[in-house]
Amino acid sequence: MKKILVLCTGNSCRSQIAEGYLRHFAGDKAEVYSAGVETHGVNPRAIATMKEDGIDISGHTSNNMDEYRDIDFDFVITVCDNAKERCPFFPSKAKKFHHNFPDPAKAAGREDEIMAQFRDVREQIKAYSEDFIKQNID
């Protein structure tokens, strides 16, 4: 079984959404983890926007990348430029991938405008995740 780690700055939004979709699309073909170079807790809006698409990430936890140093990952995906720049060296055969998604946690405005930005980023990550699994796991 392949092991995938998704890294972001705070492990609160983008990496959590990616973990949810990668698990969904991989099924039992991969173990998916997410972590941050820091931990900020799982963003309630990320949970809400994923719930709208039928995926429950309410049980996810915000983890620091140091917790996973002993796991031999096959893939490490960074989902923001900051995490890519601060990504640690993993002594493994892991193939590294990077895609800089906008940070919905930085959205401003009315609640409906903020949620619209969360939904937009969710859809971008969903498409990326489905494609990633098709190309690398299936």
XYZ file of N, CA, C and O in Angstrom:
552
model
N 0.846 -1.182 0.000
C 0.000 0.000 0.000
C 0.893 1.248 0.000
O 1.832 1.341 0.773
N 0.576 2.189 -0.865
C 1.345 3.424 -0.978
C 1.033 4.344 0.202
O -0.081 4.351 0.728
N 2.034 5.118 0.593
C 1.871 6.085 1.684
C 2.082 7.490 1.132
O 3.094 7.762 0.493
N 1.106 8.358 1.390
C 1.126 9.733 0.887
C 1.088 10.698 2.067
O 0.257 10.558 2.967
N 1.981 11.701 2.036
C 1.965 12.771 3.026
C 1.677 14.080 2.311
O 2.326 14.411 1.318
N 0.693 14.824 2.816
C 0.363 16.150 2.289
C 0.848 17.176 3.309
O 0.477 17.105 4.483
N 1.663 18.117 2.847
C 2.216 19.142 3.737
C 1.715 20.535 3.375
O 1.622 20.875 2.203
N 1.431 21.308 4.414
C 1.044 22.698 4.257
C 1.638 23.460 5.437
O 2.273 22.847 6.302
N 1.408 24.741 5.500
C 1.995 25.522 6.589
C 1.406 25.125 7.940
O 2.124 24.710 8.829
N 0.079 25.247 8.087
C -0.532 25.049 9.400
C -1.364 23.800 9.550
O -1.935 23.569 10.614
N -1.475 22.983 8.507
C -2.280 21.761 8.535
C -3.693 22.043 9.044
O -4.236 21.325 9.871
N -4.287 23.135 8.506
C -5.635 23.483 8.950
C -6.660 23.468 7.821
O -7.818 23.152 8.072
N -6.263 23.804 6.589
C -7.226 23.898 5.483
C -6.825 23.050 4.286
O -7.373 21.972 4.062
N -5.888 23.558 3.510
C -5.554 22.927 2.230
C -5.087 21.485 2.384
O -5.557 20.600 1.660
N -4.201 21.227 3.306
C -3.713 19.854 3.482
C -4.808 18.946 4.036
O -4.866 17.758 3.699
N -5.690 19.490 4.858
C -6.805 18.697 5.388
C -7.790 18.324 4.281
O -8.256 17.190 4.207
N -8.093 19.296 3.415
C -8.989 19.038 2.287
C -8.358 18.011 1.356
O -9.009 17.055 0.929
N -7.061 18.173 1.080
C -6.363 17.219 0.201
C -6.344 15.832 0.816
O -6.572 14.832 0.123
N -6.094 15.731 2.103
C -6.109 14.421 2.770
C -7.473 13.760 2.591
O -7.570 12.577 2.262
N -8.532 14.533 2.783
C -9.881 13.980 2.632
C -10.139 13.457 1.230
O -10.658 12.354 1.059
N -9.784 14.243 0.226
C -10.026 13.808 -1.154
C -9.093 12.688 -1.590
O -9.516 11.761 -2.288
N -7.830 12.744 -1.206
C -6.910 11.665 -1.574
C -7.372 10.342 -0.975
O -7.349 9.307 -1.649
N -7.822 10.368 0.282
C -8.367 9.142 0.895
C -9.596 8.660 0.119
O -9.746 7.468 -0.132
N -10.448 9.603 -0.238
C -11.673 9.263 -0.961
C -11.355 8.590 -2.296
O -11.908 7.537 -2.613
N -10.476 9.214 -3.078
C -10.186 8.688 -4.414
C -9.282 7.459 -4.387
O -9.378 6.610 -5.270
N -8.420 7.321 -3.383
C -7.515 6.169 -3.316
C -8.199 4.941 -2.739
O -7.789 3.812 -3.040
N -9.217 5.146 -1.919
C -9.863 3.999 -1.279
C -8.853 3.248 -0.424
O -8.121 3.839 0.357
N -8.782 1.929 -0.634
C -7.872 1.110 0.171
C -6.510 0.922 -0.502
O -5.730 0.068 -0.106
N -6.203 1.749 -1.494
C -4.931 1.615 -2.216
C -3.818 2.483 -1.640
O -2.678 2.394 -2.086
N -4.141 3.348 -0.682
C -3.118 4.235 -0.120
C -3.473 4.632 1.303
O -4.647 4.705 1.669
N -2.434 4.875 2.088
C -2.580 5.481 3.404
C -2.223 6.947 3.225
O -1.163 7.262 2.676
N -3.104 7.836 3.681
C -2.892 9.269 3.463
C -2.781 9.967 4.813
O -3.587 9.745 5.715
N -1.764 10.800 4.921
C -1.507 11.585 6.116
C -1.408 13.049 5.702
O -1.061 13.346 4.566
N -1.658 13.949 6.645
C -1.373 15.356 6.380
C -0.697 15.934 7.603
O -0.884 15.473 8.731
N 0.114 16.959 7.346
C 0.840 17.600 8.432
C 1.187 19.020 8.021
O 1.044 19.397 6.857
N 1.669 19.779 8.996
C 2.100 21.140 8.735
C 3.484 21.379 9.291
O 3.971 20.623 10.130
N 4.100 22.426 8.810
C 5.360 22.839 9.407
C 5.071 23.498 10.761
O 5.955 23.664 11.585
N 3.795 23.846 10.966
C 3.251 24.315 12.245
C 1.898 23.612 12.392
O 1.450 22.961 11.459
N 1.240 23.757 13.534
C -0.119 23.217 13.670
C -1.050 24.340 14.108
O -0.762 25.050 15.061
N -2.143 24.490 13.377
C -3.105 25.561 13.662
C -4.494 25.034 13.999
O -5.422 25.802 14.137
N -4.666 23.715 14.077
C -5.991 23.145 14.293
C -6.746 23.069 12.973
O -6.420 23.775 12.025
N -7.713 22.177 12.886
C -8.481 22.015 11.656
C -9.512 23.143 11.569
O -10.289 23.365 12.491
N -9.493 23.851 10.456
C -10.357 25.015 10.254
C -11.823 24.571 10.136
O -12.149 23.719 9.314
N -12.723 25.144 10.950
C -14.140 24.766 10.893
C -14.773 24.984 9.512
O -15.661 24.233 9.109
N -14.316 25.987 8.777
C -14.859 26.208 7.431
C -14.392 25.114 6.468
O -15.120 24.769 5.537
N -13.188 24.594 6.662
C -12.729 23.471 5.833
C -13.612 22.251 6.100
O -14.023 21.555 5.169
N -13.917 22.020 7.364
C -14.799 20.899 7.722
C -16.168 21.091 7.072
O -16.714 20.171 6.463
N -16.712 22.299 7.167
C -18.044 22.588 6.624
C -18.083 22.445 5.107
O -19.023 21.851 4.559
N -17.072 22.954 4.424
C -17.089 22.897 2.964
C -16.901 21.465 2.458
O -17.466 21.092 1.440
N -16.141 20.659 3.192
C -15.999 19.252 2.792
C -17.294 18.485 3.061
O -17.685 17.634 2.266
N -17.953 18.810 4.151
C -19.231 18.163 4.473
C -20.247 18.410 3.361
O -21.039 17.523 3.021
N -20.218 19.626 2.777
C -21.118 19.938 1.663
C -20.914 18.977 0.490
O -21.841 18.732 -0.271
N -19.704 18.456 0.340
C -19.392 17.535 -0.754
C -19.406 16.074 -0.295
O -18.924 15.192 -0.991
N -19.942 15.834 0.901
C -20.130 14.469 1.373
C -18.898 13.814 1.973
O -18.862 12.591 2.127
N -17.889 14.599 2.334
C -16.683 14.028 2.929
C -16.510 14.604 4.328
O -16.477 15.822 4.516
N -16.397 13.711 5.307
C -16.301 14.100 6.706
C -14.837 14.148 7.135
O -14.171 13.114 7.203
N -14.337 15.347 7.401
C -12.974 15.476 7.925
C -13.005 15.990 9.371
O -11.979 16.419 9.898
N -14.166 15.918 10.006
C -14.308 16.457 11.360
C -13.456 15.696 12.373
O -13.132 16.227 13.434
N -13.064 14.469 12.056
C -12.220 13.690 12.963
C -10.733 13.867 12.716
O -9.909 13.297 13.433
N -10.380 14.672 11.707
C -8.965 14.911 11.424
C -8.330 15.722 12.546
O -9.000 16.486 13.229
N -7.025 15.560 12.701
C -6.274 16.345 13.665
C -5.196 17.134 12.924
O -4.790 16.765 11.823
N -4.764 18.222 13.515
C -3.696 19.030 12.952
C -2.381 18.495 13.508
O -2.169 18.503 14.719
N -1.526 18.000 12.622
C -0.303 17.338 13.047
C 0.940 18.059 12.537
O 0.932 18.632 11.450
N 2.008 17.968 13.317
C 3.288 18.528 12.911
C 4.046 17.475 12.110
O 4.004 16.288 12.433
N 4.756 17.922 11.072
C 5.459 16.992 10.191
C 6.467 16.119 10.945
O 6.759 15.005 10.521
N 6.975 16.607 12.071
C 7.948 15.825 12.832
C 7.362 14.512 13.352
O 8.101 13.564 13.608
N 6.043 14.452 13.489
C 5.394 13.230 13.974
C 5.543 12.070 13.000
O 5.352 10.914 13.380
N 5.858 12.375 11.731
C 5.881 11.346 10.702
C 7.281 11.049 10.168
O 7.429 10.417 9.138
N 8.303 11.475 10.860
C 9.676 11.289 10.380
C 10.045 9.825 10.162
O 10.907 9.526 9.333
N 9.433 8.913 10.898
C 9.803 7.501 10.809
C 8.999 6.710 9.776
O 9.186 5.504 9.645
N 8.104 7.387 9.060
C 7.301 6.696 8.049
C 7.975 6.843 6.692
O 8.400 7.928 6.309
N 8.086 5.735 5.986
C 8.722 5.733 4.666
C 7.658 6.040 3.608
O 6.996 5.143 3.091
N 7.487 7.326 3.303
C 6.461 7.752 2.360
C 6.874 7.466 0.920
O 8.048 7.552 0.571
N 5.883 7.156 0.099
C 6.094 7.007 -1.339
C 5.967 8.346 -2.037
O 6.633 8.608 -3.035
N 5.089 9.209 -1.506
C 4.824 10.518 -2.101
C 4.715 11.577 -1.010
O 4.092 11.330 0.023
N 5.293 12.738 -1.261
C 5.103 13.903 -0.403
C 4.597 15.018 -1.309
O 5.233 15.363 -2.302
N 3.415 15.535 -0.975
C 2.797 16.604 -1.766
C 2.757 17.862 -0.914
O 2.147 17.865 0.155
N 3.397 18.922 -1.386
C 3.268 20.213 -0.707
C 2.182 20.999 -1.433
O 2.131 21.019 -2.660
N 1.305 21.622 -0.657
C 0.154 22.322 -1.245
C 0.217 23.831 -1.042
O -0.759 24.529 -1.302
N 1.374 24.319 -0.600
C 1.605 25.756 -0.537
C 3.097 26.012 -0.656
O 3.908 25.170 -0.294
N 3.434 27.181 -1.187
C 4.839 27.512 -1.414
C 5.650 27.542 -0.120
O 6.795 27.107 -0.081
N 5.050 28.030 0.965
C 5.763 28.101 2.233
C 6.182 26.713 2.707
O 7.313 26.513 3.148
N 5.288 25.745 2.598
C 5.627 24.381 3.015
C 6.710 23.795 2.116
O 7.597 23.083 2.573
N 6.637 24.107 0.818
C 7.664 23.601 -0.102
C 9.036 24.132 0.297
O 10.020 23.397 0.319
N 9.096 25.413 0.617
C 10.371 26.019 0.994
C 10.881 25.475 2.323
O 12.081 25.333 2.525
N 9.973 25.137 3.215
C 10.361 24.660 4.548
C 10.267 23.148 4.678
O 10.456 22.612 5.765
N 9.965 22.470 3.578
C 9.791 21.015 3.598
C 11.078 20.353 4.073
O 12.147 20.609 3.536
N 10.958 19.503 5.047
C 12.147 18.841 5.572
C 12.665 17.783 4.607
O 11.957 17.338 3.709
N 13.868 17.388 4.826
C 14.426 16.271 4.070
C 13.855 14.996 4.675
O 14.001 14.757 5.870
N 13.179 14.218 3.864
C 12.698 12.928 4.326
C 13.636 11.863 3.788
O 13.792 11.731 2.571
N 14.299 11.121 4.676
C 15.234 10.091 4.215
C 14.471 8.891 3.670
O 14.369 7.859 4.315
N 13.905 9.076 2.521
C 13.115 8.001 1.931
C 13.161 8.126 0.418
O 13.760 9.035 -0.133
N 12.463 7.209 -0.222
C 12.382 7.211 -1.679
C 11.232 8.093 -2.173
O 10.906 8.077 -3.344
N 10.643 8.861 -1.290
C 9.442 9.633 -1.617
C 9.639 10.515 -2.842
O 10.602 11.258 -2.947
N 8.670 10.419 -3.754
C 8.613 11.343 -4.880
C 7.916 12.596 -4.372
O 6.903 12.509 -3.680
N 8.471 13.757 -4.718
C 7.897 15.010 -4.232
C 7.094 15.702 -5.332
O 7.519 15.759 -6.482
N 5.931 16.194 -4.943
C 5.040 16.923 -5.840
C 4.702 18.252 -5.168
O 4.688 18.349 -3.946
N 4.392 19.248 -5.988
C 4.036 20.549 -5.424
C 2.950 21.210 -6.270
O 2.998 21.191 -7.497
N 1.975 21.783 -5.577
C 0.966 22.619 -6.211
C 0.581 23.690 -5.197
O 0.141 23.360 -4.095
N 0.755 24.942 -5.554
C 0.433 26.034 -4.645
C -1.036 26.425 -4.797
O -1.402 27.074 -5.767
N -1.857 26.015 -3.848
C -3.267 26.390 -3.838
C -3.437 27.678 -3.033
O -2.741 27.893 -2.044
N -4.396 28.538 -3.413
C -4.670 29.737 -2.611
C -5.090 29.333 -1.201
O -5.680 28.268 -1.002
N -4.791 30.186 -0.235
C -5.136 29.892 1.158
C -6.510 30.468 1.488
O -6.649 31.680 1.659
N -7.539 29.618 1.600
C -8.877 30.145 1.896
C -8.979 30.733 3.292
O -9.857 31.555 3.555
N -8.079 30.357 4.195
C -8.110 30.904 5.550
C -7.794 32.399 5.554
O -8.105 33.102 6.518
N -7.198 32.891 4.488
C -6.884 34.315 4.390
C -8.007 35.101 3.704
O -7.894 36.301 3.506
N -9.094 34.419 3.348
C -10.222 35.089 2.690
C -10.827 36.123 3.624
O -10.899 35.926 4.836
N -11.279 37.216 3.037
C -11.906 38.287 3.811
C -13.236 38.645 3.167
O -13.484 38.331 2.004
N -14.090 39.296 3.936
C -15.378 39.717 3.425
C -16.509 39.132 4.245
O -16.322 38.677 5.369
N -17.687 39.136 3.633
C -18.858 38.548 4.284
C -18.684 37.030 4.336
O -17.928 36.450 3.566
N -19.435 36.407 5.214
C -19.330 34.947 5.382
C -19.589 34.209 4.073
O -18.897 33.252 3.743
N -20.571 34.663 3.285
C -20.863 33.988 2.020
C -19.696 34.136 1.033
O -19.406 33.222 0.262
N -19.000 35.261 1.089
C -17.841 35.469 0.211
C -16.665 34.590 0.641
O -15.966 34.008 -0.200
N -16.469 34.487 1.946
C -15.396 33.633 2.465
C -15.675 32.172 2.098
O -14.789 31.462 1.606
N -16.910 31.731 2.312
C -17.247 30.338 1.985
C -17.129 30.076 0.489
O -16.755 28.977 0.075
N -17.413 31.061 -0.334
C -17.247 30.897 -1.783
C -15.783 30.640 -2.122
O -15.466 29.809 -2.986
N -14.878 31.315 -1.420
C -13.449 31.083 -1.649
C -13.040 29.692 -1.162
O -12.238 29.013 -1.812
N -13.587 29.260 -0.028
C -13.317 27.903 0.449
C -13.789 26.873 -0.585
O -13.085 25.908 -0.873
N -14.988 27.085 -1.132
C -15.521 26.142 -2.129
C -14.666 26.112 -3.394
O -14.449 25.050 -3.976
N -14.193 27.276 -3.815
C -13.349 27.343 -5.010
C -12.052 26.560 -4.790
O -11.652 25.755 -5.637
N -11.403 26.776 -3.659
C -10.163 26.049 -3.358
C -10.457 24.556 -3.206
O -9.693 23.709 -3.681
N -11.581 24.226 -2.566
C -11.967 22.817 -2.426
C -12.053 22.153 -3.788
O -11.548 21.045 -3.980
N -12.693 22.801 -4.742
C -12.848 22.214 -6.078
C -11.500 22.065 -6.790
O -11.275 21.082 -7.494
N -10.603 23.021 -6.593
C -9.261 22.907 -7.175
C -8.520 21.703 -6.594
O -7.896 20.928 -7.319
N -8.595 21.557 -5.270
C -7.904 20.448 -4.602
C -8.551 19.118 -4.960
O -7.863 18.114 -5.155
N -9.866 19.100 -5.094
C -10.567 17.874 -5.477
C -10.085 17.392 -6.843
O -9.758 16.213 -7.013
N -10.028 18.298 -7.814
C -9.585 17.933 -9.163
C -8.133 17.459 -9.143
O -7.783 16.447 -9.773
N -7.281 18.163 -8.403
C -5.869 17.772 -8.303
C -5.748 16.389 -7.679
O -4.983 15.538 -8.158
N -6.480 16.144 -6.598
C -6.403 14.880 -5.873
C -6.860 13.710 -6.729
O -6.221 12.651 -6.746
N -7.962 13.897 -7.440
C -8.463 12.829 -8.305
C -7.443 12.505 -9.393
O -7.138 11.337 -9.653
N -6.878 13.534 -9.998
C -5.876 13.343 -11.031
C -4.622 12.684 -10.465
O -4.045 11.782 -11.081
N -4.187 13.108 -9.276
C -3.002 12.526 -8.656
C -3.184 11.016 -8.447
O -2.286 10.232 -8.774
N -4.328 10.617 -7.927
C -4.566 9.198 -7.683
C -4.607 8.431 -9.001
O -4.003 7.357 -9.123
N -5.268 8.965 -10.011
C -5.323 8.298 -11.314
C -3.939 8.091 -11.896
O -3.651 7.048 -12.477
N -3.068 9.076 -11.766
C -1.740 9.009 -12.384
C -0.723 8.234 -11.559
O 0.220 7.683 -12.119
N -0.891 8.183 -10.239
C 0.156 7.616 -9.401
C -0.230 6.379 -8.590
O 0.654 5.664 -8.121
N -1.518 6.133 -8.405
C -1.947 5.015 -7.558
C -2.725 3.972 -8.351
O -2.482 2.791 -8.222
N -3.687 4.397 -9.162
C -4.524 3.439 -9.898
C -3.729 2.612 -10.891
O -2.723 2.974 -11.397
